[in-house]
């Protein structure tokens, strides 16, 4: 086990001068009927993406929906989304390979065929509310290798502290991803994963493999603001958006993803770590 001073050096070494803001705009769990401001059509997604870019986002984490606003991994819709976001924004386009808890593994692997800049790669199976978010080891390896072959930069999603160690195993087994950088994202507060506490975040950051070059974090629901504040203080990057949090303040729903990005950007500026441009984010992540 590394000493406390070595672990704190690691936290300092990973402190970024600017803040990459990711917007997770839609997700797979919320119903449009419950959250009408959720972008579920391609037009809504692109409009929201443009507003978020103007507000300071550099990367968009994308889940798509079908014509009935249900979660989908339809290959044509995925490709259309990548093309439209590329044409109409300069955001780094990251497709979710997590999909919904009901999506089969082969359809999740096929997401890479839509040729995004980046893809999510969750580092292990985790309980997800009443469901199970399945990420068996052979699937993780397959996704890792396919992403590297396709020159797609993975973002390692960490829902639990054990998944930090699984990332270590992945790097040991497969080597570095395409581009040579290693970016991961802590998702705290999913029922079944690590709690949405600052203590859990600090433990996760201290346990990151030495190969990690940048990290971000998001807190689900009421963990959103405390995790945002702690992440900025610890030198991490931010993920915000309706996928993770639909509330702006107690009793007040978020009006849009852009409103959540605007707040994150304001806080980042106040803490002297202003939002990274899309070009800076591409450099940070070694996007081709
Ligand atoms: N929808 C969750 C089951 C990801 O995008 O990679 C998984 C998820 C993670 O949202
Ligand atoms: Zn997602």
Coordinates of C-alpha atoms and ligand atoms in Angstrom, one line a residue:
X1 CA 0.0 0.0 0.0
X2 CA 1.3 3.5 -0.9
X3 CA 2.1 5.9 2.0
X4 CA -0.2 8.8 2.7
X5 CA 2.3 11.3 1.4
X6 CA 2.7 9.3 -1.8
X7 CA -1.0 9.2 -2.3
X8 CA -1.4 12.9 -1.6
X9 CA 1.4 13.6 -4.2
X10 CA -0.6 11.6 -6.6
X11 CA -3.7 13.8 -6.0
X12 CA -1.6 16.9 -6.5
X13 CA 0.1 15.5 -9.7
X14 CA -3.4 15.0 -11.2
X15 CA -4.6 18.5 -10.5
X16 CA -5.5 20.0 -13.8
X17 CA -5.1 23.8 -14.4
X18 CA -8.5 23.9 -16.3
X19 CA -11.7 22.0 -16.0
X20 CA -13.1 19.8 -18.7
X21 CA -16.9 19.8 -18.4
X22 CA -18.7 16.8 -19.7
X23 CA -22.5 16.9 -20.2
X24 CA -24.4 13.6 -19.8
X25 CA -27.5 14.9 -21.5
X26 CA -30.0 12.1 -21.6
X27 CA -29.1 8.8 -20.1
X28 CA -31.1 5.6 -20.3
X29 CA -33.1 5.6 -17.1
X30 CA -35.4 8.6 -17.2
X31 CA -38.8 8.7 -18.9
X32 CA -39.5 11.7 -21.2
X33 CA -43.0 11.8 -19.6
X34 CA -41.4 12.5 -16.2
X35 CA -38.7 14.8 -17.5
X36 CA -40.0 16.7 -20.5
X37 CA -36.8 18.8 -20.8
X38 CA -34.8 15.6 -21.5
X39 CA -33.4 15.7 -25.0
X40 CA -34.6 12.5 -26.7
X41 CA -34.9 13.3 -30.4
X42 CA -31.9 14.1 -32.5
X43 CA -33.0 17.7 -33.0
X44 CA -33.4 18.1 -29.3
X45 CA -30.0 16.5 -28.6
X46 CA -28.2 18.7 -31.1
X47 CA -29.9 21.9 -29.8
X48 CA -29.0 21.0 -26.3
X49 CA -25.4 20.1 -27.3
X50 CA -25.0 23.5 -28.9
X51 CA -26.3 25.3 -25.8
X52 CA -24.0 23.2 -23.6
X53 CA -21.0 24.0 -25.7
X54 CA -21.8 27.7 -25.5
X55 CA -22.1 27.3 -21.8
X56 CA -18.7 25.7 -21.4
X57 CA -19.0 22.0 -22.0
X58 CA -16.2 20.3 -24.0
X59 CA -17.5 16.7 -24.2
X60 CA -20.9 15.2 -24.6
X61 CA -21.8 11.7 -23.2
X62 CA -24.5 10.4 -25.5
X63 CA -27.3 7.9 -25.0
X64 CA -29.9 7.9 -27.8
X65 CA -33.6 7.2 -27.8
X66 CA -36.0 5.6 -30.4
X67 CA -39.0 7.2 -32.0
X68 CA -41.0 6.5 -28.8
X69 CA -38.2 8.1 -26.6
X70 CA -37.2 4.7 -25.3
X71 CA -33.5 3.9 -24.8
X72 CA -31.9 2.5 -28.0
X73 CA -28.7 1.3 -29.4
X74 CA -29.9 1.4 -33.0
X75 CA -26.8 1.6 -35.2
X76 CA -28.3 4.0 -37.7
X77 CA -29.5 6.4 -35.0
X78 CA -26.1 6.2 -33.3
X79 CA -24.3 7.0 -36.4
X80 CA -26.7 9.9 -37.2
X81 CA -26.1 11.3 -33.8
X82 CA -22.4 11.2 -34.1
X83 CA -22.5 12.8 -37.6
X84 CA -25.0 15.5 -36.5
X85 CA -23.0 16.4 -33.4
X86 CA -19.8 16.6 -35.4
X87 CA -21.4 18.8 -38.0
X88 CA -23.0 21.2 -35.6
X89 CA -20.7 21.3 -32.6
X90 CA -17.0 20.9 -31.8
X91 CA -17.8 18.9 -28.7
X92 CA -15.8 15.6 -28.1
X93 CA -18.5 13.0 -28.9
X94 CA -18.5 10.1 -26.5
X95 CA -21.0 7.3 -27.0
X96 CA -22.2 5.3 -24.1
X97 CA -21.4 1.6 -24.3
X98 CA -23.3 1.1 -21.1
X99 CA -26.6 1.6 -22.7
X100 CA -29.5 0.6 -20.5
X101 CA -29.3 -2.4 -18.0
X102 CA -31.5 -4.3 -20.5
X103 CA -29.1 -4.0 -23.5
X104 CA -27.2 -7.1 -24.6
X105 CA -23.4 -7.1 -24.6
X106 CA -23.0 -7.6 -28.4
X107 CA -25.2 -4.5 -29.1
X108 CA -23.1 -2.5 -26.6
X109 CA -19.9 -3.6 -28.4
X110 CA -21.4 -2.6 -31.7
X111 CA -21.7 1.0 -30.5
X112 CA -18.1 1.5 -31.7
X113 CA -19.2 1.0 -35.3
X114 CA -20.7 4.5 -35.1
X115 CA -17.1 5.8 -34.9
X116 CA -17.3 8.2 -31.9
X117 CA -14.3 10.1 -30.6
X118 CA -14.7 8.4 -27.2
X119 CA -16.7 5.7 -25.6
X120 CA -17.5 4.8 -22.0
X121 CA -16.1 1.6 -20.6
X122 CA -17.4 0.6 -17.1
X123 CA -14.8 -1.3 -15.1
X124 CA -17.0 -4.0 -13.6
X125 CA -20.5 -5.3 -12.8
X126 CA -22.5 -3.3 -10.3
X127 CA -25.9 -3.4 -8.7
X128 CA -27.9 -0.6 -10.2
X129 CA -31.0 0.1 -8.2
X130 CA -33.1 -3.0 -8.5
X131 CA -31.2 -4.0 -11.6
X132 CA -27.7 -5.2 -12.5
X133 CA -25.4 -3.3 -14.8
X134 CA -23.5 -6.1 -16.3
X135 CA -19.8 -5.6 -17.3
X136 CA -18.1 -9.0 -17.1
X137 CA -14.3 -9.1 -17.4
X138 CA -14.2 -10.7 -20.9
X139 CA -16.6 -8.0 -22.1
X140 CA -14.4 -5.3 -20.6
X141 CA -11.3 -6.7 -22.4
X142 CA -13.2 -7.1 -25.7
X143 CA -14.5 -3.5 -25.5
X144 CA -11.0 -2.2 -24.6
X145 CA -9.3 -4.0 -27.5
X146 CA -12.0 -3.0 -30.0
X147 CA -11.9 0.6 -29.0
X148 CA -8.1 0.6 -29.4
X149 CA -8.4 -1.0 -32.9
X150 CA -11.0 1.6 -33.8
X151 CA -8.9 4.5 -32.5
X152 CA -11.6 5.4 -30.0
X153 CA -10.5 6.8 -26.7
X154 CA -12.2 5.0 -23.8
X155 CA -13.3 6.8 -20.6
X156 CA -13.2 4.4 -17.7
X157 CA -16.4 4.6 -15.7
X158 CA -15.9 3.8 -12.0
X159 CA -19.0 3.1 -10.0
X160 CA -17.3 1.4 -7.1
X161 CA -13.9 1.3 -5.5
X162 CA -13.3 -2.3 -6.6
X163 CA -13.6 -1.0 -10.2
X164 CA -10.5 1.2 -9.6
X165 CA -8.6 -2.0 -9.0
X166 CA -10.2 -3.6 -12.1
X167 CA -8.8 -0.7 -14.2
X168 CA -5.3 -1.6 -12.8
X169 CA -5.9 -5.1 -14.0
X170 CA -7.1 -3.9 -17.4
X171 CA -4.0 -1.8 -18.0
X172 CA -1.8 -4.6 -16.8
X173 CA -3.5 -7.1 -19.1
X174 CA -4.1 -5.0 -22.2
X175 CA -1.6 -2.1 -22.1
X176 CA -2.5 1.6 -22.6
X177 CA -5.6 2.6 -24.7
X178 CA -5.5 4.3 -28.0
X179 CA -3.7 7.7 -27.6
X180 CA -1.8 6.6 -24.6
X181 CA -3.7 8.7 -22.0
X182 CA -5.9 7.2 -19.4
X183 CA -9.0 9.2 -18.4
X184 CA -11.5 7.9 -15.9
X185 CA -14.8 9.2 -14.5
X186 CA -16.1 8.4 -11.0
X187 CA -19.9 8.0 -10.8
X188 CA -20.9 8.2 -7.1
X189 CA -24.2 7.6 -5.5
X190 CA -25.8 4.9 -7.7
X191 CA -27.7 2.7 -5.4
X192 CA -25.5 -0.4 -5.4
X193 CA -22.2 1.5 -6.1
X194 CA -20.0 3.6 -4.0
X195 CA -21.8 6.3 -1.9
X196 CA -22.0 9.9 -3.1
X197 CA -19.6 11.1 -0.4
X198 CA -16.4 13.1 -0.5
X199 CA -14.7 10.4 1.5
X200 CA -15.5 7.8 -1.2
X201 CA -14.2 10.2 -3.9
X202 CA -11.0 10.9 -2.1
X203 CA -10.4 7.1 -1.6
X204 CA -11.0 6.5 -5.3
X205 CA -8.6 9.3 -6.4
X206 CA -5.9 8.1 -4.0
X207 CA -6.3 4.5 -5.4
X208 CA -6.0 5.5 -9.1
X209 CA -3.3 3.6 -11.1
X210 CA -0.2 5.7 -11.9
X211 CA -1.0 5.5 -15.6
X212 CA -4.2 7.7 -15.1
X213 CA -3.6 11.1 -16.7
X214 CA -6.9 12.7 -15.8
X215 CA -10.2 12.1 -14.0
X216 CA -13.6 13.5 -13.6
X217 CA -16.5 12.8 -11.3
X218 CA -20.2 13.1 -11.0
X219 CA -22.6 12.6 -8.1
X220 CA -26.0 11.2 -8.7
X221 CA -29.0 13.2 -7.5
X222 CA -28.4 14.9 -4.2
X223 CA -24.7 14.0 -4.3
X224 CA -24.3 16.2 -7.4
X225 CA -23.3 19.5 -5.8
X226 CA -21.1 18.2 -3.0
X227 CA -19.2 16.0 -5.5
X228 CA -18.9 18.9 -7.9
X229 CA -17.4 21.1 -5.2
X230 CA -15.0 18.3 -4.0
X231 CA -13.9 17.5 -7.5
X232 CA -13.0 21.0 -8.2
X233 CA -11.1 21.2 -5.0
X234 CA -9.3 17.9 -5.7
X235 CA -8.3 19.0 -9.2
X236 CA -10.6 16.8 -11.2
X237 CA -12.8 17.5 -14.1
X238 CA -16.6 17.7 -14.0
X239 CA -19.5 15.7 -15.4
X240 CA -23.0 17.2 -15.1
X241 CA -26.3 16.7 -16.8
X242 CA -29.8 15.4 -16.6
X243 CA -28.6 11.7 -16.9
X244 CA -27.2 12.1 -13.4
X245 CA -29.3 14.9 -11.8
X246 CA -32.6 16.5 -12.6
X247 CA -32.7 18.9 -9.7
X248 CA -31.2 22.4 -9.8
X249 CA -32.0 23.2 -6.1
X250 CA -34.3 21.8 -3.5
X251 CA -37.8 21.7 -5.0
X252 CA -36.6 23.2 -8.3
X253 CA -36.1 21.0 -11.3
X254 CA -33.2 21.8 -13.7
X255 CA -34.6 23.6 -16.7
X256 CA -32.0 22.1 -19.1
X257 CA -28.6 20.5 -19.4
X258 CA -27.2 23.9 -20.3
X259 CA -28.3 25.3 -17.0
X260 CA -26.3 22.6 -15.2
X261 CA -23.3 23.3 -17.4
X262 CA -23.6 27.0 -16.8
X263 CA -23.4 26.5 -13.0
X264 CA -20.5 24.1 -13.3
X265 CA -18.6 26.6 -15.5
X266 CA -19.3 29.5 -13.0
X267 CA -17.9 27.4 -10.1
X268 CA -14.9 26.4 -12.2
X269 CA -14.1 30.0 -13.0
X270 CA -14.5 31.0 -9.3
X271 CA -12.1 28.3 -8.3
X272 CA -9.6 29.5 -10.8
X273 CA -9.9 26.4 -12.9
X274 CA -11.9 27.7 -15.9
X275 CA -13.5 25.4 -18.5
X276 CA -11.3 23.8 -21.1
X277 CA -12.1 24.5 -24.7
X278 CA -13.0 21.6 -26.9
X279 CA -9.5 21.8 -28.5
X280 CA -7.9 21.6 -25.0
X281 CA -10.2 18.6 -24.2
X282 CA -9.1 16.8 -27.4
X283 CA -5.5 17.3 -26.4
X284 CA -6.1 16.2 -22.8
X285 CA -7.8 13.0 -24.0
X286 CA -5.5 12.4 -27.1
X287 CA -8.5 12.3 -29.4
X288 CA -7.5 11.6 -33.0
Ligands
LIG1 N1 -27.3 3.4 -18.1 C1 -26.5 2.8 -17.1 C2 -26.9 1.3 -17.0 C3 -22.5 4.4 -19.4 O1 -23.1 5.2 -20.1 O2 -21.5 3.9 -19.9 C4 -25.1 2.7 -17.6 C5 -24.5 4.0 -17.9 C6 -23.0 4.0 -18.1 O3 -25.1 5.0 -18.1
LIG2 ZN1 -24.3 7.0 -19.4

